[in-house]
PDB file of C-alpha atoms in Angstrom:
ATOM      1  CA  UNK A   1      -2.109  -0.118   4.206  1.00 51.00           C
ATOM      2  CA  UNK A   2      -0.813  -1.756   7.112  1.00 51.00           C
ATOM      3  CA  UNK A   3      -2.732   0.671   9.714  1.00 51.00           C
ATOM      4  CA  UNK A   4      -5.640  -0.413   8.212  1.00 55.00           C
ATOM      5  CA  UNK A   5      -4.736  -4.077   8.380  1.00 57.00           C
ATOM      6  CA  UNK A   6      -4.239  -3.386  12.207  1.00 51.00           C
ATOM      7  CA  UNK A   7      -7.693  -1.911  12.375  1.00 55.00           C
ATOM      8  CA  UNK A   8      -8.752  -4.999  10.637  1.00 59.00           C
ATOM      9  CA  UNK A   9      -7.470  -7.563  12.800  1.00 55.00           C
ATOM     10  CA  UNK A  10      -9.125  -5.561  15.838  1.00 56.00           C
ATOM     11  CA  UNK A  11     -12.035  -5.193  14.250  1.00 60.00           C
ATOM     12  CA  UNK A  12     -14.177  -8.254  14.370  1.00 65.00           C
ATOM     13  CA  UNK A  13     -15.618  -7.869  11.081  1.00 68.00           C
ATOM     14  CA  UNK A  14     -16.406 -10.926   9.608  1.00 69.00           C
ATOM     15  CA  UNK A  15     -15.083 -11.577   5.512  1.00 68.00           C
ATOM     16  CA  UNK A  16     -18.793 -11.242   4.221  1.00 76.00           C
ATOM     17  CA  UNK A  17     -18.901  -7.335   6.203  1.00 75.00           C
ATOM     18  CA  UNK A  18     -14.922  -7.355   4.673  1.00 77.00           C
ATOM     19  CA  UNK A  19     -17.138  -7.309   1.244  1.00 77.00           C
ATOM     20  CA  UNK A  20     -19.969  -5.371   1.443  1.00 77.00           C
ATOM     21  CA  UNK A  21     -19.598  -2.842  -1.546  1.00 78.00           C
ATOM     22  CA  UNK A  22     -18.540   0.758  -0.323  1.00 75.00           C
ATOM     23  CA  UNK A  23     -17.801   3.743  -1.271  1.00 71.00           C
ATOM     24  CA  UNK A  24     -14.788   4.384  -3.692  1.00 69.00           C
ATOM     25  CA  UNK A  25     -13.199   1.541  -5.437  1.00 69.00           C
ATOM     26  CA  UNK A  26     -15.492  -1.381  -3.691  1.00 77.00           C
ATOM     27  CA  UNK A  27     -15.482  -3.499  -0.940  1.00 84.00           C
ATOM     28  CA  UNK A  28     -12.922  -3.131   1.605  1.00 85.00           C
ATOM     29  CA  UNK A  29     -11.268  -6.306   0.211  1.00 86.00           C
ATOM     30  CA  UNK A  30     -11.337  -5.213  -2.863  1.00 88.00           C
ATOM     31  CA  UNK A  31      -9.916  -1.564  -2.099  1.00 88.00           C
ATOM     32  CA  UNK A  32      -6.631  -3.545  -0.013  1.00 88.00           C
ATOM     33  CA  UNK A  33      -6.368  -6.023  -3.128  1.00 90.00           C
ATOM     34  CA  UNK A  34      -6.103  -2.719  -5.170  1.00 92.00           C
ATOM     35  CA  UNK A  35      -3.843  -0.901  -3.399  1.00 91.00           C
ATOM     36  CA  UNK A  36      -1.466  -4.274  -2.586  1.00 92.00           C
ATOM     37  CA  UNK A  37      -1.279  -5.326  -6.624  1.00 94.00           C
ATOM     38  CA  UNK A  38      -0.517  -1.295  -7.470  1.00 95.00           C
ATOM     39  CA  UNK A  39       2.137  -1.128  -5.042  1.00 94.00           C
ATOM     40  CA  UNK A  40       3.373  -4.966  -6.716  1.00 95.00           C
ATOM     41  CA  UNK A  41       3.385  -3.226  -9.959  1.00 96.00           C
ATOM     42  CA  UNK A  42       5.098   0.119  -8.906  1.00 96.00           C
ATOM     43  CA  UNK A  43       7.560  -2.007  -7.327  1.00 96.00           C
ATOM     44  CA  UNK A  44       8.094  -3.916 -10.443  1.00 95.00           C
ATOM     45  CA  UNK A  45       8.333  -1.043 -12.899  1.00 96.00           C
ATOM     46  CA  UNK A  46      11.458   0.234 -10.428  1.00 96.00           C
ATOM     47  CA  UNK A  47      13.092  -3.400  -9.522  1.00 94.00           C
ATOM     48  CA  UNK A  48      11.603  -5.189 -12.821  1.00 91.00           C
ATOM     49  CA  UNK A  49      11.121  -7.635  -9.374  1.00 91.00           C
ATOM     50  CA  UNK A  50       7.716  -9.540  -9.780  1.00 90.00           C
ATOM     51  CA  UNK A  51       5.959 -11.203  -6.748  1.00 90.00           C
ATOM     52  CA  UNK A  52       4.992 -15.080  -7.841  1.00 88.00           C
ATOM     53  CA  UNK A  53       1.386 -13.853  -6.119  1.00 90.00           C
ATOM     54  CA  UNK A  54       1.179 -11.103  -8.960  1.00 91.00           C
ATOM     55  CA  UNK A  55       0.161 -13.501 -11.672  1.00 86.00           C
ATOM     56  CA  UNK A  56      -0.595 -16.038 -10.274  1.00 88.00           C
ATOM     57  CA  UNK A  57      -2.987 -15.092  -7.518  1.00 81.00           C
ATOM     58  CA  UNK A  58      -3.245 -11.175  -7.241  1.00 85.00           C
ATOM     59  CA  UNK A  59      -7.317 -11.093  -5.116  1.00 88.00           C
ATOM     60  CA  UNK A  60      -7.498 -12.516  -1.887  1.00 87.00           C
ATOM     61  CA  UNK A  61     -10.041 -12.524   0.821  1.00 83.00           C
ATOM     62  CA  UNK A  62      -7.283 -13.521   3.412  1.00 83.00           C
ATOM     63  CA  UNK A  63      -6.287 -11.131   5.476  1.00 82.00           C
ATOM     64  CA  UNK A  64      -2.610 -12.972   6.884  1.00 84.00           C
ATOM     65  CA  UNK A  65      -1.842 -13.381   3.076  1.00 88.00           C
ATOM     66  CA  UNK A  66      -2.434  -9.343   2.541  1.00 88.00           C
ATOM     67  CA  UNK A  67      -0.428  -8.796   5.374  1.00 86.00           C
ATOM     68  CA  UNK A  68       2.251 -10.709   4.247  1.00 90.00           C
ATOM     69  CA  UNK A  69       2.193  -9.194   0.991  1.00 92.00           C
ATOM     70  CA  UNK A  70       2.567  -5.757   2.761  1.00 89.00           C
ATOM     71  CA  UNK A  71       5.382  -6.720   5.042  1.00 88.00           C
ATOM     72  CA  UNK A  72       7.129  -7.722   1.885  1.00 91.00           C
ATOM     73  CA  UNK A  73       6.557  -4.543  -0.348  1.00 92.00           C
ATOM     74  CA  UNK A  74       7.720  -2.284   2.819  1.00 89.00           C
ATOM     75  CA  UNK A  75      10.925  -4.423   2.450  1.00 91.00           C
ATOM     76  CA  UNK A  76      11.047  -3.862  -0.789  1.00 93.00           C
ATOM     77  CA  UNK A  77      10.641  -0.400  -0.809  1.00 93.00           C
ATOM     78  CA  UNK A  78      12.964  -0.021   2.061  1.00 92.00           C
ATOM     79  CA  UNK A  79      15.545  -1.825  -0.002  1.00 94.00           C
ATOM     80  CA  UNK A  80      15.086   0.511  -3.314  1.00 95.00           C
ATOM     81  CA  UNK A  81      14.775   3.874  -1.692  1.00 91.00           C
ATOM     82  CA  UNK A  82      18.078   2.859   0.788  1.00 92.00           C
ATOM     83  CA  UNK A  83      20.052   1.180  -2.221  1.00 91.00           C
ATOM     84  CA  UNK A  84      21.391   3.564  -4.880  1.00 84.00           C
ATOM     85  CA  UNK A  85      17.846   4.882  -5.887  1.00 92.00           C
ATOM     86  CA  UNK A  86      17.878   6.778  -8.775  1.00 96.00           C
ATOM     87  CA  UNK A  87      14.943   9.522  -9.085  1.00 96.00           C
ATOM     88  CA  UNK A  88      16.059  11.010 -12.579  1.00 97.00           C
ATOM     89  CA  UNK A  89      16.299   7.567 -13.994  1.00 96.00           C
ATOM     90  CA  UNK A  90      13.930   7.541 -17.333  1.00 98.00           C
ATOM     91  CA  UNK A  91      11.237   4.283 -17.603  1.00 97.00           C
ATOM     92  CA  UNK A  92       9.183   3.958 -20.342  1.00 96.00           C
ATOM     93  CA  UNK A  93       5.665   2.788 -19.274  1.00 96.00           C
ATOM     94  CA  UNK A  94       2.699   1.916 -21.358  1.00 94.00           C
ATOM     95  CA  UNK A  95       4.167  -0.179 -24.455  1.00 94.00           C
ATOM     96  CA  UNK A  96       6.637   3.095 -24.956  1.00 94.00           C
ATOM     97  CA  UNK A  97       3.858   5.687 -25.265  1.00 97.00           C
ATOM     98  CA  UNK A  98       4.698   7.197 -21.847  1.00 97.00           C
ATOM     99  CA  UNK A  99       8.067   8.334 -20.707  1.00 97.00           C
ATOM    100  CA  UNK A 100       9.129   9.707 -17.134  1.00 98.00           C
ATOM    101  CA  UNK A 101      11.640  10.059 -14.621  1.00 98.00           C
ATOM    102  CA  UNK A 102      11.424   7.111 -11.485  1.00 97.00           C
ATOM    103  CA  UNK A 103      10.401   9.580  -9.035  1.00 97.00           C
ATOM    104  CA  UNK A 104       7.340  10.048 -10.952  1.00 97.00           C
ATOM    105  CA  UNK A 105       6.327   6.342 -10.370  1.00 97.00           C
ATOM    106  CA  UNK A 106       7.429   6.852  -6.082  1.00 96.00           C
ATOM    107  CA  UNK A 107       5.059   9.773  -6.270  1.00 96.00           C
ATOM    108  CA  UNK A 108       1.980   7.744  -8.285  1.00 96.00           C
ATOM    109  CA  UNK A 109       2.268   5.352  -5.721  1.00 95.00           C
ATOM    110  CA  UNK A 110       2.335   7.540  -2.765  1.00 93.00           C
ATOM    111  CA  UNK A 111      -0.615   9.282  -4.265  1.00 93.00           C
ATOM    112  CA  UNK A 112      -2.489   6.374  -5.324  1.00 93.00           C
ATOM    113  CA  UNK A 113      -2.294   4.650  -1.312  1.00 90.00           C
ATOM    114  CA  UNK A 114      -3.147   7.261   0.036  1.00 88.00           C
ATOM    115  CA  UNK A 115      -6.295   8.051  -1.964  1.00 88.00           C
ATOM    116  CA  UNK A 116      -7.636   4.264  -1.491  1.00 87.00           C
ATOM    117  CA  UNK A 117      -6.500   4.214   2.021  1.00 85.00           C
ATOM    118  CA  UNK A 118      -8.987   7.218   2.721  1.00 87.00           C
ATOM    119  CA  UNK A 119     -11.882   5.254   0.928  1.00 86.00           C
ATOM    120  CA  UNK A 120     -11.136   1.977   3.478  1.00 84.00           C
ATOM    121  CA  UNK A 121     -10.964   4.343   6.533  1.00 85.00           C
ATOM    122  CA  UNK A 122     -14.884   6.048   4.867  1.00 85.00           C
ATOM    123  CA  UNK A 123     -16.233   2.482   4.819  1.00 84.00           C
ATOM    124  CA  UNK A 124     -14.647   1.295   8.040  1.00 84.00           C
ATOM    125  CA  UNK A 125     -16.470   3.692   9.274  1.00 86.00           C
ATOM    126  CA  UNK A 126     -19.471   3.280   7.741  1.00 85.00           C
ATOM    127  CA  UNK A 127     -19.291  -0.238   9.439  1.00 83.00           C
ATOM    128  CA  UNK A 128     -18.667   1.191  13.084  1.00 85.00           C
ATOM    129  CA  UNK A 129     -15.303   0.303  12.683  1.00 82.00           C
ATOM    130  CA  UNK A 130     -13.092   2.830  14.454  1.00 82.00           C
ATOM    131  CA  UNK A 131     -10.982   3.855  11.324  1.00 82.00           C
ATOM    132  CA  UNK A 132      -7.000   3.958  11.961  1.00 80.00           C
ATOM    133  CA  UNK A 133      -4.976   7.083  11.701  1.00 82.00           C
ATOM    134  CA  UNK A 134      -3.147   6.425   8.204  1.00 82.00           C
ATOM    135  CA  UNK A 135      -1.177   8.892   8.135  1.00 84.00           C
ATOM    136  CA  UNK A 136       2.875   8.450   8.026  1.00 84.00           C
ATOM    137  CA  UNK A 137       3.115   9.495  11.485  1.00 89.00           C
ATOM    138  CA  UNK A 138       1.051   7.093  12.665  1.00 85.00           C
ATOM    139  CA  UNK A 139       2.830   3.904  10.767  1.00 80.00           C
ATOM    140  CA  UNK A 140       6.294   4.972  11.612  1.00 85.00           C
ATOM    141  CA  UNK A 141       5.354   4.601  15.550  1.00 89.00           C
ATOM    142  CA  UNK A 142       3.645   1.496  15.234  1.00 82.00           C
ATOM    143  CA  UNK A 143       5.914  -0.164  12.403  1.00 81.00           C
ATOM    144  CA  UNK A 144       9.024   1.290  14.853  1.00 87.00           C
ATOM    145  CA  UNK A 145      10.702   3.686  12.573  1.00 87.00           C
ATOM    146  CA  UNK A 146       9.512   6.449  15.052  1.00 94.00           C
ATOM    147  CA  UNK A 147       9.249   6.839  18.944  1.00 94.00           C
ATOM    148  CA  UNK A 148       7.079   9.397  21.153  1.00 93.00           C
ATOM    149  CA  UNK A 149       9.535  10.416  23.794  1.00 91.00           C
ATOM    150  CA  UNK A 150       9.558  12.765  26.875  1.00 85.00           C
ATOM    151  CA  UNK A 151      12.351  14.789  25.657  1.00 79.00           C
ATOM    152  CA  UNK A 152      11.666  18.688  24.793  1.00 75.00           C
ATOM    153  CA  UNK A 153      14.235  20.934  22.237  1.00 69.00           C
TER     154      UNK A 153
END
């Protein structure tokens, strides 16, 4: 999500192009809403940690508050995956009518980005937008957890 929010700030789309309907799930806006409040809720099924923006204000058309909402969920899955994560740990999900191990809600969410974040880069564009390479290649270099260097094996 946060390539596309980099693609987004470049962009020079205006909010009202931000929510033209699109392919997919909607409107750009609406497909980063989506993806931001799924992540919230993955989180909080793992950390039973809920964001105050979760209830009270989970659909926003600003685009500094989305990013901040990003820069916090990388944190916080930075600080589950690095902290004792436990993959085999049971949850029951759905009012108890669906059991599964942890991992299984780290690989819903890895699926379910990545599915949306294809649908934003289809309507970006659509716009003329350049889309941004979303893949995890791509966000480790520009987020810093990855480096291009000169050095061969």
């Amino acid at each position: 999500t946060a390539n596309i929010g980099f693609a987004l700030a470049d962009s020079g789309l205006d909010a009202s192009a931000l929510r033209q309907p699109g392919q997919g799930f909607g409107s750009i806006i609406d497909t980063l809403n989506h993806i931001i409040t799924s992540d919230a809720i993955y989180l909080r099924i793992l950390t039973e940690h809920e964001p105050g923006w979760l209830t009270k204000d989970p659909d926003t058309n600003d685009l500094a508050a989305l990013d901040e909402r990003v820069r916090d969920a990388e944190h916080r899955w930075a600080d589950l995956l690095t902290t004792g994560f436990d993959p085999s740990r049971i949850l029951v999900l759905d009012k108890g009518t669906y059991r599964c191990s942890a991992l299984v809600v780290v690989l819903q969410a890895i699926q379910h980005a990545s599915g949306h974040r294809e649908q934003s880069r289809i309507n970006l564009a659509a716009m003329g937008t350049p889309p941004p390479d979303v893949q995890s290649w791509e966000y480790a270099l520009d987020t810093g957890l990855a480096e291009l260097t000169d050095t061969k094996p």
